[in-house]
Each structure stands twice: as C-alpha cells, then as structure tokens.
Amino acid sequence: RRIVDIVREYEAVEVIVGLPQTLRGEPGKAAKLASDFARRLRRALPDVPVRLADERFTTVTAARALRESGVSARGARPVIDQAAAVAILQGWLDERSSVVNESGQQDAGGSR
C-alpha cells in the first residue's frame, strides 16, 4: 500500500521491481515472490506500467563498490540495499536507452 501511495503521490510513470533469479537465470522462491508482488502492483496501479528487472549480482556489485570507496560492509546492509536498488534501476535505464537509441537509428536510417 505504501508503494502504491508513493507512486501516486509522485506521479511515477513506471515501476521497476527487481527479479532475484538464480545465477542460471532461473526463477526461485524469491523470484516468485517478486513476480507476485509485481502482479499485485499492476492490479493496484492499472495505469502505471510495472516491469521486472534482473537483479542478479547487484548486491555483490554494490557491496564491492562501497568497500572500494572505503565504506565498511559491517552494519551497512541498508546502504548496500540502496546501492543495489540504484544498480537495478541504472541497469534498466541503460537497457532502455540502448533500445530507444537503436529504435531511433532504425527510424532515421531506414535500413536496420
């Protein structure tokens, strides 16, 4: 309910939910929970697209980046989780940007 309230309050145009798959890219119990959560959000927010984004390695990457910047991982789980969320969103934005750029090149060049 709180996320639905935030989406409405800030007039979000899209919601990204991290999908915690196995290293092989297969869904596990956590992925099912994330998919169920996304489904509930879609029902609660019918006018806002809710998308799943692969979140493999984001926590490891975030912890490494923080450690390299001198932040101790001890007791820093909330900070690591925030950094991982940023990594999920950045990965999705990068992917979306490349699709949009490629689409624009196709339209402009006409031959792709």
Backbone as ProteinMPNN parsed JSONL, in Angstrom:
{"seq_chain_A": "RRIVDIVREYEAVEVIVGLPQTLRGEPGKAAKLASDFARRLRRALPDVPVRLADERFTTVTAARALRESGVSARGARPVIDQAAAVAILQGWLDERSSVVNESGQQDAGGSR", "coords_chain_A": {"N_chain_A": [[0.829, -1.208, 0.0], [1.953, 1.202, 0.743], [3.841, 1.662, -1.26], [2.185, 1.943, -3.483], [0.884, 4.286, -2.705], [3.09, 6.051, -2.77], [3.805, 5.95, -5.487], [1.55, 7.105, -6.606], [1.56, 9.619, -5.302], [3.944, 10.809, -6.249], [3.473, 10.732, -8.902], [4.52, 8.688, -10.565], [5.748, 7.311, -13.599], [6.373, 4.792, -14.261], [7.077, 1.599, -12.783], [9.688, -0.272, -11.433], [10.493, -3.504, -10.591], [12.715, -5.476, -8.842], [13.971, -8.587, -9.958], [14.88, -11.38, -8.476], [16.661, -13.738, -9.684], [18.103, -17.062, -10.071], [21.645, -17.809, -10.442], [21.767, -19.041, -12.878], [19.766, -17.85, -14.203], [17.255, -18.709, -13.691], [13.973, -18.833, -12.25], [13.48, -18.681, -8.742], [12.307, -19.246, -5.385], [12.311, -16.63, -4.289], [12.102, -15.126, -6.626], [9.559, -15.802, -7.462], [8.066, -14.631, -5.413], [8.676, -11.918, -5.929], [7.548, -11.653, -8.487], [4.86, -12.142, -7.898], [4.406, -9.928, -6.253], [4.792, -7.854, -8.109], [2.63, -8.388, -9.775], [0.495, -7.82, -8.031], [0.946, -5.084, -7.695], [0.452, -4.221, -10.323], [-2.28, -4.677, -10.505], [-3.188, -2.864, -8.58], [-2.297, -0.491, -9.623], [-3.354, 0.212, -12.351], [-2.877, 1.999, -14.473], [-0.197, 2.448, -14.6], [2.781, 1.253, -15.869], [4.288, -1.735, -14.733], [7.29, -3.224, -14.364], [9.56, -6.007, -14.485], [12.936, -6.383, -13.483], [16.062, -7.853, -14.008], [18.003, -8.709, -11.27], [20.332, -9.957, -10.634], [23.52, -10.217, -9.178], [23.56, -7.56, -8.281], [23.62, -6.868, -5.523], [26.093, -7.887, -4.742], [27.77, -6.404, -6.427], [27.169, -3.819, -5.519], [28.033, -3.972, -2.824], [30.773, -4.402, -3.217], [31.518, -2.034, -4.552], [30.978, -0.142, -2.569], [32.762, -0.994, -0.588], [35.186, -0.567, -1.926], [35.109, 2.16, -1.989], [35.664, 2.787, 0.554], [33.73, 2.376, 2.489], [32.604, 0.517, 5.173], [31.31, -2.768, 5.137], [30.159, -3.886, 7.311], [27.339, -3.729, 9.212], [26.171, -2.167, 7.308], [24.047, -2.91, 5.758], [21.512, -1.67, 5.004], [22.507, 0.451, 3.44], [23.865, -0.935, 1.453], [21.698, -2.272, 0.285], [20.308, -0.05, -0.72], [22.172, 0.882, -2.595], [22.219, -1.329, -4.272], [19.597, -1.237, -5.252], [19.758, 1.115, -6.714], [21.569, 0.224, -8.645], [20.011, -1.71, -9.946], [17.998, -0.097, -11.081], [19.617, 1.607, -12.653], [20.725, -0.237, -14.439], [18.403, -1.03, -15.777], [17.659, 1.431, -16.909], [19.875, 1.879, -18.603], [19.59, -0.28, -20.366], [17.101, 0.325, -21.476], [17.698, 2.773, -22.674], [19.501, 1.979, -24.675], [17.797, 0.494, -26.288], [15.973, 2.451, -27.1], [17.731, 4.204, -28.449], [18.641, 2.512, -30.495], [16.24, 2.039, -31.794], [15.67, 4.622, -32.68], [17.786, 4.962, -34.461], [17.09, 3.059, -36.336], [14.744, 4.148, -37.334], [15.708, 6.571, -38.362], [17.733, 5.812, -40.137], [16.566, 3.851, -41.689], [17.334, 1.342, -42.63], [17.853, -0.746, -40.892]], "CA_chain_A": [[0.0, 0.0, 0.0], [2.821, 2.386, 0.816], [4.429, 1.891, -2.591], [1.1, 2.478, -4.318], [0.732, 5.689, -2.301], [4.253, 6.808, -3.263], [3.672, 6.043, -6.948], [0.505, 8.106, -6.889], [1.989, 10.92, -4.809], [4.986, 11.363, -7.12], [3.021, 10.562, -10.283], [5.501, 7.858, -11.269], [5.294, 6.871, -14.91], [6.687, 3.377, -14.392], [7.617, 0.987, -11.571], [10.603, -1.372, -11.717], [10.619, -4.449, -9.48], [13.861, -6.369, -9.019], [13.659, -10.008, -10.074], [16.05, -12.12, -7.984], [16.768, -15.059, -10.284], [19.314, -17.808, -9.752], [22.761, -17.465, -11.331], [21.448, -19.596, -14.201], [18.665, -17.082, -14.78], [16.008, -19.415, -13.443], [13.242, -18.292, -11.1], [13.436, -19.444, -7.497], [11.232, -18.816, -4.481], [12.317, -15.166, -4.192], [11.606, -14.588, -7.899], [8.103, -15.96, -7.448], [7.543, -13.582, -4.53], [8.79, -10.642, -6.648], [6.555, -11.671, -9.57], [3.55, -11.974, -7.257], [4.355, -8.539, -5.813], [4.59, -7.038, -9.314], [1.253, -8.626, -10.211], [-0.386, -7.054, -7.138], [1.114, -3.668, -8.045], [-0.237, -3.983, -11.595], [-3.722, -4.587, -10.218], [-3.44, -1.646, -7.802], [-1.897, 0.669, -10.431], [-3.61, -0.224, -13.731], [-2.418, 2.974, -15.468], [1.255, 2.601, -14.484], [3.473, 0.005, -16.2], [5.125, -2.343, -13.707], [8.2, -4.123, -15.074], [10.538, -6.758, -13.706], [14.313, -6.2, -13.963], [17.015, -8.82, -13.472], [18.827, -8.079, -10.237], [21.48, -10.8, -10.291], [24.818, -9.585, -8.914], [23.506, -6.157, -7.866], [24.051, -6.728, -4.13], [27.542, -8.124, -4.738], [28.38, -5.234, -7.069], [27.003, -2.67, -4.617], [28.917, -4.159, -1.67], [32.152, -4.205, -3.685], [31.719, -0.611, -4.827], [31.043, 0.561, -1.283], [34.02, -1.377, 0.057], [36.264, 0.129, -2.642], [35.058, 3.591, -1.675], [36.034, 2.953, 1.954], [32.604, 2.155, 3.397], [32.618, -0.825, 5.746], [30.082, -3.524, 4.912], [29.598, -4.245, 8.613], [26.232, -2.875, 9.622], [25.793, -1.268, 6.219], [23.082, -3.598, 4.889], [20.584, -0.727, 4.356], [23.228, 1.214, 2.409], [24.102, -1.881, 0.355], [20.407, -2.468, -0.377], [20.032, 1.162, -1.5], [23.081, 0.887, -3.741], [21.751, -2.387, -5.173], [18.4, -0.717, -5.913], [20.251, 2.065, -7.717], [22.163, -0.573, -9.721], [18.899, -2.308, -10.699], [17.391, 0.966, -11.881], [20.574, 2.062, -13.659], [20.782, -1.273, -15.472], [17.187, -0.938, -16.57], [17.744, 2.661, -17.706], [20.861, 1.651, -19.666], [18.974, -1.179, -21.35], [16.039, 1.09, -22.149], [18.351, 3.778, -23.507], [20.05, 1.345, -25.87], [16.663, 0.128, -27.14], [15.459, 3.694, -27.684], [18.723, 4.676, -29.418], [18.617, 1.614, -31.64], [14.98, 2.297, -32.48], [15.832, 5.901, -33.364], [18.687, 4.744, -35.593], [16.342, 2.336, -37.347], [13.821, 5.081, -37.964], [16.453, 7.587, -39.103], [18.492, 5.208, -41.245], [15.644, 3.137, -42.536], [17.819, 0.086, -43.196], [18.138, -1.755, -39.875]], "C_chain_A": [[0.86, 1.254, 0.0], [3.443, 2.691, -0.555], [3.384, 2.454, -3.537], [0.885, 3.949, -3.991], [1.863, 6.553, -2.845], [4.165, 7.004, -4.774], [2.652, 7.109, -7.307], [0.942, 9.509, -6.475], [2.989, 11.585, -5.758], [4.656, 11.232, -8.599], [4.046, 9.809, -11.116], [4.914, 7.378, -12.585], [5.579, 5.394, -15.148], [7.277, 2.881, -13.071], [8.485, -0.192, -11.998], [10.732, -2.211, -10.455], [11.793, -5.375, -9.786], [13.428, -7.818, -9.021], [14.889, -10.818, -9.681], [16.088, -13.553, -8.506], [18.028, -15.772, -9.793], [20.42, -17.383, -10.716], [22.544, -17.996, -12.745], [20.32, -18.836, -14.888], [17.317, -17.744, -14.603], [15.299, -18.792, -12.238], [13.306, -19.237, -9.91], [12.291, -18.924, -6.655], [11.152, -17.29, -4.4], [11.789, -14.523, -5.48], [10.089, -14.714, -7.974], [7.463, -14.892, -6.567], [7.573, -12.223, -5.228], [7.754, -10.555, -7.763], [5.149, -11.482, -9.015], [3.351, -10.53, -6.803], [4.083, -7.616, -7.002], [3.163, -7.188, -9.822], [0.257, -7.834, -9.346], [-0.277, -5.552, -7.424], [0.377, -3.335, -9.337], [-1.748, -3.841, -11.381], [-4.054, -3.277, -9.499], [-3.169, -0.378, -8.604], [-2.12, 0.363, -11.919], [-3.096, 0.732, -14.807], [-0.908, 3.176, -15.469], [1.919, 1.27, -14.846], [4.352, -0.454, -15.04], [5.968, -3.401, -14.414], [9.15, -4.803, -14.106], [11.915, -6.558, -14.324], [15.222, -7.195, -13.246], [17.914, -8.132, -12.455], [20.006, -8.951, -9.821], [22.738, -9.946, -10.167], [24.741, -8.156, -8.391], [23.965, -5.963, -6.43], [25.556, -6.904, -4.022], [28.269, -6.91, -5.316], [28.316, -4.017, -6.158], [27.941, -2.778, -3.426], [30.37, -3.919, -2.058], [32.441, -2.73, -3.912], [31.821, 0.186, -3.531], [32.354, 0.27, -0.567], [35.201, -0.635, -0.592], [36.275, 1.624, -2.366], [35.316, 3.858, -0.194], [34.914, 2.773, 2.953], [32.645, 0.709, 3.875], [31.276, -1.501, 5.522], [29.416, -3.896, 6.228], [28.528, -3.232, 9.016], [25.72, -1.953, 8.531], [24.762, -1.898, 5.285], [22.078, -2.628, 4.257], [21.25, 0.076, 3.234], [23.488, 0.318, 1.202], [22.803, -2.106, -0.42], [20.03, -1.259, -1.228], [20.895, 1.199, -2.751], [22.669, -0.182, -4.748], [20.503, -1.931, -5.93], [18.778, 0.29, -6.998], [20.83, 1.305, -8.912], [21.083, -1.228, -10.578], [18.288, -1.257, -11.629], [18.34, 1.445, -12.973], [20.696, 1.045, -14.789], [19.567, -1.224, -16.372], [17.209, 0.308, -17.462], [18.727, 2.508, -18.865], [20.281, 0.78, -20.77], [17.92, -0.435, -22.165], [16.635, 2.122, -23.103], [18.897, 3.153, -24.79], [18.939, 0.926, -26.826], [16.116, 1.366, -27.844], [16.423, 4.215, -28.74], [18.716, 3.813, -30.667], [17.356, 1.827, -32.46], [15.063, 3.595, -33.272], [16.737, 5.784, -34.573], [17.964, 4.015, -36.713], [15.422, 3.279, -38.098], [14.564, 6.08, -38.838], [17.151, 6.999, -40.322], [17.63, 4.424, -42.201], [16.109, 1.77, -43.002], [18.084, -0.975, -42.153], [16.993, -2.605, -39.606]], "O_chain_A": [[0.538, 2.243, -0.659], [3.55, 3.852, -0.949], [3.683, 3.358, -4.317], [0.721, 4.769, -4.895], [1.625, 7.66, -3.327], [4.422, 8.097, -5.28], [2.873, 7.916, -8.209], [0.721, 10.474, -7.207], [2.891, 12.781, -6.034], [5.47, 11.583, -9.453], [4.398, 10.224, -12.22], [3.724, 7.075, -12.672], [5.091, 4.809, -16.115], [7.898, 3.646, -12.334], [8.074, -1.011, -12.82], [11.042, -1.693, -9.382], [11.856, -5.98, -10.856], [12.618, -8.236, -8.193], [15.835, -10.933, -10.461], [15.604, -14.473, -7.847], [18.903, -15.162, -9.179], [20.161, -16.679, -11.693], [23.088, -17.447, -13.703], [19.961, -19.144, -16.025], [16.349, -17.391, -15.276], [15.946, -18.287, -11.32], [13.197, -20.453, -10.066], [11.403, -18.237, -7.16], [10.062, -16.72, -4.438], [11.109, -13.498, -5.431], [9.414, -13.825, -8.494], [6.439, -14.314, -6.931], [6.612, -11.458, -5.136], [7.147, -9.503, -7.966], [4.341, -10.752, -9.589], [2.263, -9.973, -6.949], [3.253, -6.711, -6.919], [2.553, -6.209, -10.254], [-0.698, -7.253, -9.862], [-1.277, -4.835, -7.399], [-0.254, -2.283, -9.438], [-2.401, -2.998, -11.996], [-5.079, -2.655, -9.777], [-3.729, 0.679, -8.315], [-1.15, 0.265, -12.671], [-2.897, 0.314, -15.947], [-0.389, 3.979, -16.244], [1.65, 0.257, -14.199], [5.071, 0.346, -14.44], [5.437, -4.352, -14.989], [9.499, -4.26, -13.058], [12.055, -6.563, -15.547], [15.152, -7.351, -12.027], [18.514, -7.097, -12.745], [20.613, -8.716, -8.776], [22.971, -9.052, -10.981], [25.782, -7.58, -8.078], [24.642, -4.977, -6.14], [26.223, -6.164, -3.299], [29.264, -6.449, -4.756], [29.288, -3.272, -6.037], [28.578, -1.794, -3.05], [31.118, -3.297, -1.303], [33.492, -2.232, -3.509], [32.654, 1.084, -3.412], [32.981, 1.171, -0.008], [36.094, -0.143, 0.098], [37.309, 2.281, -2.489], [35.207, 4.994, 0.268], [35.114, 2.991, 4.148], [32.713, -0.215, 3.064], [30.226, -0.881, 5.694], [28.221, -4.193, 6.251], [28.795, -2.037, 9.141], [24.922, -1.055, 8.8], [24.62, -1.466, 4.141], [21.808, -2.751, 3.062], [20.63, 0.348, 2.205], [23.351, 0.756, 0.059], [22.814, -2.129, -1.65], [19.496, -1.413, -2.326], [20.41, 1.508, -3.84], [22.761, 0.04, -5.955], [20.367, -2.209, -7.122], [18.179, 0.307, -8.073], [20.61, 1.692, -10.06], [21.218, -1.296, -11.8], [18.09, -1.507, -12.818], [17.911, 1.667, -14.106], [20.762, 1.418, -15.96], [19.682, -1.362, -17.59], [16.823, 0.247, -18.629], [18.451, 2.952, -19.979], [20.456, 1.061, -21.956], [17.862, -0.555, -23.389], [16.131, 2.318, -24.209], [18.768, 3.733, -25.869], [19.114, 0.994, -28.043], [15.83, 1.332, -29.041], [15.991, 4.628, -29.816], [18.781, 4.333, -31.781], [17.401, 1.799, -33.69], [14.585, 3.665, -34.404], [16.497, 6.424, -35.597], [18.18, 4.3, -37.891], [15.322, 3.23, -39.324], [14.108, 6.404, -39.935], [17.163, 7.599, -41.397], [17.928, 4.342, -43.392], [15.365, 1.084, -43.703], [18.525, -2.063, -42.525], [17.075, -3.506, -38.772]]}, "name": "protein", "num_of_chains": 1, "seq": "RRIVDIVREYEAVEVIVGLPQTLRGEPGKAAKLASDFARRLRRALPDVPVRLADERFTTVTAARALRESGVSARGARPVIDQAAAVAILQGWLDERSSVVNESGQQDAGGSR"}
